[in-house]
Amino acid sequence: MKRLIAVLTLCALLLAGGCRPQDPTATAEPPLPVTGNVEVAVLSIGKADAIVITTQNKTVVIDAGESDDGGKVLNYLNEKGRSVIDLLIVTHYDRDHVGGADRLLNFAEVKQVIRPDYVGVREEYDLFLQTVQDLQVPDTALPCGGEDVVLTVDDVELTINSPLKSEYVNSDGVQQDNNFSLIVRMRHGAKAFVFAGDAEDARLAELVVSKKNWKADFLKLPYHGNFTDLTSTFFQMVQPDYAVACDSDKNPMAAETVAALVTLGCKHYATRNGTVVCQSDGATLTVTQTKSE
């Protein structure tokens, strides 16, 4: 019942568009109707995630970096002429994903927040959640259970996959926030994108065994480009043409990850070298990178 209420609430509150459960039996994936271009910008903010997706009329932000990064996201939105965030997705509650979210909430009009349904252990999570409550921003915590919610934003389809379990801990009993990551698959025309949060092996294993379609032309690499036991398996499942790691000079993408991408013939980027921007017209992708400052 809790899961049903959460999904129904999301459908009622979110954007002009649609919301439906994903059909796991569907095998064909015909192109979606295209009404405009879409831009995906993976911002260069160090070893932290902030992704801005702009359609012809809407803006989606996935994660907001650390506390000092919220302003950088706002600056990028200002450059794009966007003052409204129609959907803010916080994949999980590590400080390098949720840290800047309170600033976005305070200085932009955020119409809807989607986040995983677990309790964070860091002060950045507390500040984020308090700000959501103080500003009365529509807020949906997607229940654990591995189910998908599918949303339509202009001509873009977003599939948001929740973690399967309600608890992820290491051998010392310490909560592992990375494996609570919401995973987002986006479709635009004939093109697909996957944004993999900080998923580590426990979470990647859920995706691999789910038998769902995770194929994508563009992949935001999981866990800042670190290499784990299931990294290569996940890449084989996604089969990306382009991939980008949110990394830094101090913590660069792993050499093993680069090698695995090269084996696939995938062109790879690292945000330590600058913001990566992908333009889609629904039929082709154009990827460029600005020089880091």
Coordinates of N, CA, C and O in Angstrom, one line a residue, residues 23-202:
D23 N 6.4 -1.8 -18.3 CA 6.0 -3.1 -18.7 C 7.3 -4.0 -18.9 O 8.0 -3.8 -19.9
P24 N 7.6 -4.9 -18.0 CA 8.8 -5.7 -18.1 C 8.8 -6.7 -19.2 O 9.8 -7.2 -19.6
T25 N 7.6 -7.0 -19.8 CA 7.6 -7.9 -20.9 C 7.8 -7.3 -22.2 O 7.9 -8.0 -23.2
A26 N 7.9 -6.0 -22.3 CA 8.1 -5.3 -23.6 C 9.5 -5.6 -24.1 O 10.4 -5.5 -23.4
T27 N 9.5 -6.0 -25.4 CA 10.8 -6.3 -26.0 C 11.2 -5.2 -27.0 O 12.4 -4.8 -27.1
A28 N 10.2 -4.8 -27.8 CA 10.5 -3.8 -28.8 C 10.5 -2.4 -28.2 O 9.8 -2.1 -27.2
E29 N 11.4 -1.5 -28.7 CA 11.5 -0.2 -28.2 C 11.5 0.8 -29.4 O 12.5 1.3 -29.8
P30 N 10.3 1.1 -30.0 CA 10.3 2.0 -31.1 C 10.6 3.4 -30.6 O 10.5 3.7 -29.5
P31 N 11.2 4.2 -31.6 CA 11.5 5.6 -31.2 C 10.3 6.3 -30.7 O 9.2 6.1 -31.1
L32 N 10.6 7.2 -29.7 CA 9.5 8.1 -29.2 C 9.3 9.3 -30.2 O 10.3 9.7 -30.9
P33 N 8.1 9.9 -30.2 CA 7.9 11.1 -31.0 C 8.8 12.2 -30.5 O 8.9 12.4 -29.3
V34 N 9.4 13.0 -31.4 CA 10.3 14.0 -31.0 C 9.7 15.4 -31.4 O 9.2 15.6 -32.5
T35 N 9.7 16.3 -30.4 CA 9.2 17.7 -30.7 C 10.2 18.7 -30.5 O 10.0 19.9 -30.8
G36 N 11.4 18.4 -30.1 CA 12.5 19.3 -30.0 C 13.8 18.7 -29.6 O 13.9 17.5 -29.3
N37 N 14.9 19.5 -29.5 CA 16.2 18.9 -29.0 C 16.3 18.9 -27.5 O 15.5 19.6 -26.8
V38 N 17.2 18.0 -27.1 CA 17.4 17.9 -25.6 C 18.9 18.0 -25.4 O 19.7 17.5 -26.2
E39 N 19.3 18.7 -24.3 CA 20.7 18.8 -23.9 C 20.9 18.2 -22.5 O 20.1 18.4 -21.6
V40 N 21.9 17.4 -22.4 CA 22.4 16.8 -21.2 C 23.7 17.4 -20.8 O 24.7 17.2 -21.6
A41 N 23.9 18.1 -19.7 CA 25.2 18.6 -19.3 C 25.6 18.0 -18.0 O 24.9 18.0 -17.0
V42 N 26.8 17.3 -18.1 CA 27.4 16.7 -16.9 C 28.5 17.7 -16.4 O 29.5 17.9 -17.0
L43 N 28.2 18.4 -15.3 CA 29.0 19.6 -14.9 C 30.3 19.2 -14.3 O 30.4 18.2 -13.6
S44 N 31.3 20.0 -14.6 CA 32.7 19.8 -14.0 C 32.7 20.5 -12.7 O 33.0 21.7 -12.6
I45 N 32.5 19.7 -11.6 CA 32.5 20.3 -10.3 C 33.4 19.4 -9.3 O 33.2 19.4 -8.1
G46 N 34.4 18.7 -9.9 CA 35.2 17.8 -9.1 C 34.5 16.4 -8.9 O 33.6 16.1 -9.7
K47 N 34.9 15.7 -7.9 CA 34.4 14.4 -7.7 C 33.0 14.5 -7.0 O 32.8 14.2 -5.9
A48 N 32.1 14.9 -7.8 CA 30.7 15.1 -7.4 C 29.8 15.1 -8.6 O 30.3 15.4 -9.7
D49 N 28.5 14.8 -8.4 CA 27.6 14.7 -9.5 C 26.6 15.9 -9.6 O 26.0 16.2 -8.5
A50 N 26.5 16.5 -10.7 CA 25.4 17.4 -11.0 C 25.2 17.4 -12.5 O 26.0 17.7 -13.3
I51 N 24.0 17.0 -12.9 CA 23.6 16.8 -14.3 C 22.3 17.6 -14.6 O 21.3 17.5 -13.8
V52 N 22.4 18.4 -15.6 CA 21.3 19.3 -16.0 C 20.8 18.8 -17.3 O 21.5 18.8 -18.3
I53 N 19.5 18.5 -17.4 CA 18.8 18.1 -18.6 C 17.8 19.1 -19.0 O 16.9 19.5 -18.2
T54 N 18.0 19.7 -20.2 CA 17.0 20.7 -20.6 C 16.3 20.2 -21.9 O 17.0 19.9 -22.9
T55 N 15.0 20.2 -21.8 CA 14.2 19.9 -23.0 C 13.7 21.3 -23.5 O 14.1 22.3 -23.1
Q56 N 12.8 21.2 -24.5 CA 12.4 22.5 -25.1 C 11.7 23.4 -24.0 O 11.8 24.7 -24.1
N57 N 11.0 22.8 -23.1 CA 10.2 23.6 -22.1 C 10.6 23.3 -20.6 O 10.2 24.1 -19.7
K58 N 11.2 22.2 -20.4 CA 11.4 21.7 -19.0 C 12.9 21.6 -18.6 O 13.7 21.5 -19.5
T59 N 13.1 21.6 -17.3 CA 14.4 21.4 -16.8 C 14.4 20.3 -15.7 O 13.6 20.4 -14.8
V60 N 15.3 19.3 -15.9 CA 15.5 18.3 -14.9 C 16.9 18.3 -14.4 O 17.9 18.4 -15.2
V61 N 17.1 18.2 -13.1 CA 18.4 18.2 -12.5 C 18.6 16.9 -11.7 O 17.7 16.5 -10.9
I62 N 19.6 16.2 -12.0 CA 20.0 14.9 -11.3 C 21.2 15.2 -10.4 O 22.3 15.4 -10.9
D63 N 21.0 15.3 -9.1 CA 22.0 15.5 -8.1 C 22.5 17.0 -8.2 O 22.4 17.7 -9.2
A64 N 23.1 17.4 -7.1 CA 23.5 18.8 -7.0 C 24.9 19.0 -6.4 O 25.2 20.1 -5.9
G65 N 25.8 18.0 -6.5 CA 27.1 18.1 -6.0 C 27.2 18.4 -4.5 O 26.3 18.1 -3.7
E66 N 28.3 18.9 -4.0 CA 28.6 19.2 -2.6 C 28.0 20.6 -2.3 O 27.4 21.3 -3.1
S67 N 28.1 21.0 -1.0 CA 27.5 22.2 -0.5 C 27.9 23.4 -1.4 O 27.0 24.3 -1.7
D68 N 29.1 23.5 -1.8 CA 29.6 24.7 -2.6 C 29.2 24.6 -4.0 O 29.4 25.6 -4.8
D69 N 28.6 23.5 -4.5 CA 28.3 23.3 -5.9 C 27.0 23.8 -6.3 O 26.7 23.9 -7.5
G70 N 26.1 24.0 -5.3 CA 24.7 24.4 -5.7 C 24.7 25.7 -6.5 O 24.0 25.9 -7.5
G71 N 25.6 26.7 -6.2 CA 25.7 27.9 -6.9 C 26.2 27.7 -8.3 O 25.8 28.4 -9.3
K72 N 27.1 26.7 -8.5 CA 27.6 26.4 -9.9 C 26.4 25.8 -10.8 O 26.3 26.2 -12.0
V73 N 25.6 25.0 -10.2 CA 24.4 24.5 -10.9 C 23.5 25.7 -11.3 O 23.0 25.8 -12.4
L74 N 23.2 26.6 -10.3 CA 22.4 27.7 -10.6 C 23.0 28.6 -11.7 O 22.2 29.1 -12.5
N75 N 24.3 28.8 -11.7 CA 24.9 29.6 -12.7 C 24.7 29.0 -14.1 O 24.5 29.7 -15.1
Y76 N 24.8 27.7 -14.2 CA 24.6 27.0 -15.4 C 23.2 27.2 -15.9 O 22.9 27.5 -17.1
L77 N 22.2 27.1 -15.0 CA 20.8 27.3 -15.3 C 20.6 28.7 -15.8 O 19.9 28.9 -16.8
N78 N 21.2 29.7 -15.2 CA 21.1 31.1 -15.6 C 21.6 31.2 -17.0 O 21.0 32.0 -17.8
E79 N 22.7 30.6 -17.3 CA 23.3 30.7 -18.6 C 22.3 30.1 -19.7 O 22.3 30.6 -20.8
K80 N 21.6 29.1 -19.3 CA 20.6 28.5 -20.2 C 19.3 29.3 -20.2 O 18.3 28.9 -20.9
G81 N 19.2 30.3 -19.4 CA 17.9 31.1 -19.3 C 16.8 30.3 -18.6 O 15.6 30.5 -18.8
R82 N 17.2 29.4 -17.6 CA 16.2 28.6 -16.9 C 16.2 29.0 -15.4 O 17.2 29.0 -14.8
S83 N 15.0 29.4 -14.9 CA 14.9 29.7 -13.5 C 14.0 28.7 -12.8 O 13.9 28.8 -11.5
V84 N 13.4 27.8 -13.5 CA 12.6 26.8 -12.8 C 13.2 25.4 -13.0 O 13.6 25.1 -14.1
I85 N 13.3 24.6 -12.0 CA 13.7 23.2 -12.0 C 12.4 22.4 -11.9 O 11.8 22.4 -10.8
D86 N 11.9 21.8 -13.0 CA 10.7 21.1 -13.0 C 10.8 19.8 -12.2 O 9.8 19.4 -11.5
L87 N 11.9 19.2 -12.2 CA 12.2 18.0 -11.4 C 13.6 17.9 -10.9 O 14.5 18.0 -11.7
L88 N 13.7 17.7 -9.6 CA 15.0 17.5 -9.0 C 15.1 16.1 -8.5 O 14.3 15.7 -7.6
I89 N 16.0 15.3 -9.1 CA 16.2 13.9 -8.6 C 17.5 13.9 -7.8 O 18.5 14.2 -8.3
V90 N 17.3 13.5 -6.6 CA 18.5 13.2 -5.7 C 18.7 11.7 -5.7 O 17.9 11.0 -5.1
T91 N 19.8 11.2 -6.2 CA 19.9 9.8 -6.4 C 20.2 9.1 -5.0 O 19.7 8.0 -4.8
H92 N 20.9 9.7 -4.1 CA 21.2 9.2 -2.8 C 21.8 10.3 -2.0 O 22.0 11.4 -2.4
Y93 N 22.1 10.0 -0.7 CA 22.4 11.1 0.3 C 23.8 11.3 0.7 O 24.1 11.8 1.7
D94 N 24.8 10.8 -0.2 CA 26.1 11.2 0.0 C 26.3 12.7 -0.2 O 25.6 13.3 -1.1
R95 N 27.2 13.3 0.5 CA 27.4 14.8 0.4 C 27.7 15.3 -1.0 O 27.4 16.5 -1.3
D96 N 28.3 14.5 -1.8 CA 28.7 14.9 -3.1 C 27.6 14.8 -4.2 O 27.8 14.9 -5.4
H97 N 26.4 14.4 -3.7 CA 25.2 14.3 -4.5 C 24.1 15.2 -4.0 O 23.4 15.8 -4.8
V98 N 23.9 15.3 -2.7 CA 22.8 16.0 -2.1 C 23.3 17.4 -1.5 O 22.4 18.2 -1.2
G99 N 24.6 17.6 -1.4 CA 25.1 18.7 -0.7 C 24.6 20.1 -1.2 O 24.3 21.0 -0.4
G100 N 24.5 20.2 -2.5 CA 24.0 21.5 -3.1 C 22.5 21.7 -3.3 O 22.1 22.7 -3.7
A101 N 21.8 20.6 -2.9 CA 20.4 20.6 -3.2 C 19.6 21.7 -2.4 O 18.7 22.3 -3.0
D102 N 20.0 22.0 -1.2 CA 19.3 23.0 -0.4 C 19.4 24.4 -1.1 O 18.5 25.2 -1.1
R103 N 20.6 24.7 -1.7 CA 20.7 25.9 -2.4 C 19.8 26.0 -3.6 O 19.3 27.1 -3.9
L104 N 19.7 24.9 -4.4 CA 18.8 24.9 -5.5 C 17.4 25.2 -5.0 O 16.6 26.0 -5.7
L105 N 17.0 24.6 -3.9 CA 15.6 24.7 -3.4 C 15.4 26.2 -3.0 O 14.3 26.7 -3.2
N106 N 16.4 26.8 -2.4 CA 16.2 28.2 -1.9 C 16.3 29.2 -3.0 O 15.7 30.3 -2.8
F107 N 17.0 29.0 -4.1 CA 17.2 30.0 -5.0 C 16.7 29.7 -6.4 O 16.9 30.5 -7.4
A108 N 16.0 28.7 -6.6 CA 15.3 28.4 -7.9 C 13.9 27.9 -7.5 O 13.7 27.4 -6.4
E109 N 13.0 28.0 -8.4 CA 11.7 27.4 -8.2 C 11.7 25.9 -8.6 O 11.8 25.5 -9.7
V110 N 11.7 25.0 -7.5 CA 11.7 23.6 -7.8 C 10.3 23.1 -7.6 O 9.7 23.2 -6.6
K111 N 9.8 22.5 -8.7 CA 8.4 22.0 -8.7 C 8.2 20.6 -8.1 O 7.1 20.3 -7.6
Q112 N 9.2 19.8 -8.1 CA 9.0 18.4 -7.6 C 10.4 17.8 -7.3 O 11.4 18.0 -8.0
V113 N 10.5 17.1 -6.2 CA 11.7 16.4 -5.7 C 11.3 14.9 -5.7 O 10.3 14.5 -5.3
I114 N 12.3 14.1 -6.3 CA 12.2 12.7 -6.2 C 13.5 12.2 -5.6 O 14.6 12.6 -5.9
R115 N 13.4 11.3 -4.6 CA 14.5 10.8 -3.9 C 14.3 9.4 -3.4 O 13.1 8.9 -3.4
P116 N 15.3 8.6 -3.0 CA 15.1 7.3 -2.5 C 14.5 7.3 -1.1 O 14.7 8.3 -0.3
D117 N 13.8 6.3 -0.7 CA 13.2 6.2 0.6 C 14.1 5.5 1.6 O 13.9 4.3 1.9
Y118 N 15.0 6.3 2.1 CA 15.8 5.8 3.2 C 16.3 7.0 4.0 O 16.2 8.1 3.6
V119 N 16.9 6.8 5.2 CA 17.3 7.9 6.1 C 18.8 8.1 5.9 O 19.6 7.2 6.2
G120 N 19.2 9.3 5.5 CA 20.6 9.6 5.4 C 21.2 9.8 6.8 O 20.5 10.0 7.8
V121 N 22.6 9.8 6.8 CA 23.3 9.9 8.1 C 24.2 11.1 8.1 O 24.9 11.3 9.1
R122 N 24.1 12.0 7.1 CA 24.9 13.2 7.1 C 24.1 14.4 7.2 O 22.9 14.5 6.9
E123 N 24.8 15.5 7.7 CA 24.1 16.8 7.9 C 23.6 17.4 6.6 O 22.5 18.1 6.7
E124 N 24.2 17.1 5.5 CA 23.7 17.6 4.2 C 22.3 17.0 3.9 O 21.5 17.7 3.3
Y125 N 22.1 15.8 4.3 CA 20.8 15.2 4.1 C 19.7 15.9 5.0 O 18.6 16.2 4.5
D126 N 20.1 16.1 6.2 CA 19.2 16.8 7.2 C 18.8 18.2 6.6 O 17.6 18.6 6.7
L127 N 19.8 18.9 6.1 CA 19.5 20.3 5.6 C 18.6 20.2 4.4 O 17.7 21.0 4.3
F128 N 18.9 19.3 3.5 CA 18.1 19.1 2.3 C 16.6 18.8 2.7 O 15.7 19.5 2.2
L129 N 16.4 17.8 3.5 CA 15.1 17.4 3.9 C 14.3 18.5 4.6 O 13.1 18.8 4.4
Q130 N 15.0 19.2 5.5 CA 14.4 20.3 6.2 C 14.0 21.4 5.3 O 12.9 22.0 5.4
T131 N 14.8 21.7 4.3 CA 14.5 22.7 3.3 C 13.3 22.4 2.5 O 12.4 23.2 2.2
V132 N 13.2 21.1 2.0 CA 12.1 20.6 1.3 C 10.8 20.8 2.1 O 9.8 21.3 1.6
Q133 N 10.9 20.5 3.4 CA 9.7 20.6 4.3 C 9.4 22.1 4.5 O 8.2 22.5 4.5
D134 N 10.4 22.9 4.8 CA 10.1 24.3 5.1 C 9.5 25.0 3.9 O 8.6 25.9 4.0
L135 N 9.9 24.7 2.7 CA 9.4 25.4 1.5 C 8.2 24.7 0.9 O 7.6 25.1 -0.1
Q136 N 7.8 23.5 1.5 CA 6.6 22.8 1.1 C 6.7 22.4 -0.4 O 5.8 22.5 -1.1
V137 N 7.9 21.9 -0.8 CA 8.1 21.5 -2.2 C 7.5 20.1 -2.3 O 7.8 19.2 -1.5
P138 N 6.7 19.8 -3.3 CA 6.2 18.4 -3.5 C 7.3 17.4 -3.6 O 8.3 17.6 -4.3
D139 N 7.3 16.4 -2.8 CA 8.4 15.5 -2.5 C 7.9 14.1 -2.5 O 7.0 13.7 -1.7
T140 N 8.5 13.2 -3.3 CA 8.2 11.8 -3.4 C 9.4 11.0 -3.1 O 10.4 11.1 -3.8
A141 N 9.4 10.2 -2.0 CA 10.4 9.2 -1.7 C 10.0 7.9 -2.4 O 9.0 7.3 -1.9
L142 N 10.8 7.4 -3.3 CA 10.4 6.2 -4.0 C 10.8 5.0 -3.1 O 11.9 4.8 -2.7
P143 N 9.8 4.2 -2.8 CA 10.0 3.0 -1.9 C 11.0 2.0 -2.5 O 11.1 1.9 -3.7
C144 N 11.8 1.4 -1.6 CA 12.7 0.3 -2.0 C 11.8 -0.8 -2.5 O 10.7 -1.0 -2.1
G145 N 12.4 -1.6 -3.4 CA 11.7 -2.8 -3.9 C 12.0 -3.1 -5.4 O 11.6 -4.0 -6.0
G146 N 12.9 -2.2 -6.0 CA 13.3 -2.4 -7.3 C 12.4 -2.1 -8.4 O 12.6 -2.4 -9.6
E147 N 11.3 -1.5 -8.1 CA 10.3 -1.1 -9.1 C 10.6 0.1 -9.8 O 11.5 0.9 -9.4
D148 N 10.0 0.3 -11.0 CA 10.2 1.5 -11.8 C 9.0 2.4 -11.8 O 7.9 2.0 -11.7
V149 N 9.3 3.7 -11.9 CA 8.3 4.7 -12.2 C 8.8 5.4 -13.5 O 9.9 5.7 -13.7
V150 N 7.8 5.5 -14.4 CA 8.1 6.1 -15.7 C 7.4 7.5 -15.9 O 6.2 7.5 -15.6
L151 N 8.1 8.5 -16.2 CA 7.6 9.9 -16.3 C 7.8 10.4 -17.7 O 8.8 10.1 -18.3
T152 N 6.9 11.3 -18.1 CA 7.1 11.9 -19.4 C 7.3 13.4 -19.1 O 6.5 14.1 -18.4
V153 N 8.4 14.0 -19.7 CA 8.8 15.4 -19.5 C 9.0 15.9 -20.9 O 10.0 15.6 -21.6
D154 N 8.0 16.7 -21.4 CA 8.0 17.1 -22.8 C 8.1 15.8 -23.7 O 7.3 14.9 -23.5
D155 N 9.1 15.7 -24.6 CA 9.2 14.5 -25.4 C 10.2 13.5 -24.9 O 10.7 12.6 -25.6
V156 N 10.5 13.6 -23.6 CA 11.5 12.8 -22.9 C 10.8 11.8 -22.0 O 9.9 12.2 -21.3
E157 N 11.2 10.6 -22.0 CA 10.7 9.6 -21.1 C 11.8 9.2 -20.1 O 12.9 8.8 -20.4
L158 N 11.5 9.3 -18.8 CA 12.4 9.0 -17.7 C 11.9 7.8 -17.0 O 10.8 7.7 -16.5
T159 N 12.7 6.7 -16.9 CA 12.4 5.6 -16.1 C 13.3 5.6 -14.9 O 14.6 5.6 -15.0
I160 N 12.8 5.7 -13.7 CA 13.5 5.8 -12.4 C 13.4 4.5 -11.7 O 12.3 4.1 -11.3
N161 N 14.5 3.8 -11.4 CA 14.5 2.5 -10.8 C 15.0 2.7 -9.3 O 16.0 3.3 -9.1
S162 N 14.2 2.1 -8.4 CA 14.6 2.2 -7.0 C 15.4 1.0 -6.6 O 15.4 0.0 -7.2
P163 N 16.2 1.2 -5.5 CA 16.9 0.1 -5.0 C 16.0 -1.1 -4.5 O 14.9 -0.8 -4.1
L164 N 16.5 -2.3 -4.6 CA 15.7 -3.5 -4.2 C 15.5 -3.6 -2.7 O 14.5 -3.9 -2.2
K165 N 16.6 -3.4 -2.0 CA 16.6 -3.6 -0.5 C 16.4 -2.3 0.3 O 16.7 -1.2 -0.2
S166 N 16.0 -2.5 1.5 CA 15.8 -1.4 2.4 C 17.1 -1.2 3.3 O 17.1 -0.2 4.1
E167 N 18.1 -2.0 3.1 CA 19.3 -1.9 3.9 C 20.5 -2.3 3.2 O 20.5 -3.4 2.6
Y168 N 21.5 -1.5 3.1 CA 22.8 -1.9 2.5 C 23.9 -1.5 3.6 O 24.1 -0.3 3.8
V169 N 24.6 -2.5 4.1 CA 25.6 -2.2 5.1 C 26.9 -3.1 4.7 O 26.8 -4.1 4.1
N170 N 28.0 -2.6 5.2 CA 29.2 -3.3 5.0 C 29.4 -4.3 6.1 O 28.6 -4.5 7.0
S171 N 30.6 -5.0 6.1 CA 30.8 -6.0 7.1 C 30.9 -5.5 8.5 O 30.7 -6.2 9.5
D172 N 31.1 -4.2 8.6 CA 31.2 -3.5 9.9 C 29.8 -2.9 10.3 O 29.7 -2.3 11.4
G173 N 28.8 -3.2 9.5 CA 27.5 -2.7 9.8 C 27.3 -1.2 9.5 O 26.3 -0.6 9.9
V174 N 28.2 -0.6 8.7 CA 28.1 0.8 8.3 C 27.2 0.9 7.1 O 27.4 0.2 6.1
Q175 N 26.3 1.8 7.1 CA 25.4 2.0 6.0 C 26.1 2.4 4.7 O 27.0 3.3 4.7
Q176 N 25.8 1.8 3.6 CA 26.4 2.0 2.3 C 25.5 2.8 1.4 O 24.7 2.2 0.7
D177 N 25.6 4.1 1.5 CA 24.6 5.0 0.8 C 24.7 4.8 -0.7 O 23.6 4.9 -1.4
N178 N 25.8 4.5 -1.3 CA 25.9 4.3 -2.7 C 24.9 3.4 -3.3 O 24.4 3.6 -4.4
N179 N 24.7 2.3 -2.6 CA 23.8 1.3 -3.2 C 22.3 1.6 -3.0 O 21.5 0.8 -3.5
F180 N 22.0 2.7 -2.4 CA 20.6 3.2 -2.4 C 20.3 4.0 -3.7 O 19.2 4.5 -3.8
S181 N 21.3 4.2 -4.5 CA 21.2 5.1 -5.7 C 20.0 4.8 -6.6 O 19.8 3.6 -7.0
L182 N 19.2 5.8 -6.8 CA 18.2 5.7 -7.9 C 18.9 5.7 -9.2 O 19.9 6.4 -9.4
I183 N 18.5 4.8 -10.1 CA 19.1 4.7 -11.5 C 18.1 5.2 -12.4 O 16.9 4.8 -12.4
V184 N 18.5 6.1 -13.3 CA 17.6 6.8 -14.2 C 18.0 6.4 -15.7 O 19.1 6.5 -16.1
R185 N 17.0 5.9 -16.4 CA 17.2 5.7 -17.9 C 16.3 6.7 -18.6 O 15.1 6.8 -18.3
M186 N 16.8 7.5 -19.5 CA 16.1 8.5 -20.2 C 16.1 8.1 -21.7 O 17.1 7.7 -22.3
R187 N 14.9 8.3 -22.3 CA 14.8 8.1 -23.8 C 14.3 9.4 -24.5 O 13.5 10.1 -24.0
H188 N 15.0 9.7 -25.6 CA 14.6 10.8 -26.5 C 14.7 10.3 -27.9 O 15.8 10.0 -28.4
G189 N 13.5 10.2 -28.5 CA 13.5 9.7 -29.9 C 14.0 8.3 -29.9 O 13.5 7.4 -29.2
A190 N 15.1 8.0 -30.7 CA 15.7 6.7 -30.8 C 16.9 6.6 -29.9 O 17.5 5.5 -29.9
K191 N 17.2 7.6 -29.1 CA 18.4 7.6 -28.2 C 18.0 7.4 -26.8 O 16.9 7.7 -26.3
A192 N 19.0 6.7 -26.1 CA 18.8 6.4 -24.6 C 20.0 6.8 -23.8 O 21.1 6.8 -24.3
F193 N 19.7 7.2 -22.6 CA 20.8 7.6 -21.7 C 20.6 6.9 -20.3 O 19.4 6.7 -19.9
V194 N 21.6 6.5 -19.7 CA 21.5 6.0 -18.3 C 22.4 6.8 -17.4 O 23.6 7.1 -17.7
F195 N 21.8 7.2 -16.2 CA 22.5 7.9 -15.2 C 22.6 7.0 -14.0 O 21.5 6.7 -13.3
A196 N 23.8 6.5 -13.6 CA 23.9 5.3 -12.7 C 24.3 5.7 -11.3 O 24.7 4.8 -10.5
G197 N 24.1 7.0 -10.9 CA 24.4 7.4 -9.6 C 25.8 6.9 -9.1 O 26.8 7.0 -9.8
D198 N 25.8 6.4 -7.9 CA 27.1 5.8 -7.3 C 26.9 4.3 -7.1 O 27.6 3.8 -6.2
A199 N 26.2 3.7 -7.9 CA 25.9 2.2 -7.8 C 27.2 1.4 -7.7 O 28.1 1.6 -8.5
E200 N 27.3 0.6 -6.6 CA 28.4 -0.3 -6.5 C 27.9 -1.7 -6.8 O 26.8 -1.9 -7.3
D201 N 28.7 -2.7 -6.5 CA 28.3 -4.1 -6.9 C 27.0 -4.6 -6.5 O 26.2 -5.2 -7.2
A202 N 26.6 -4.3 -5.2 CA 25.3 -4.8 -4.7 C 24.1 -4.2 -5.6 O 23.2 -4.9 -5.9

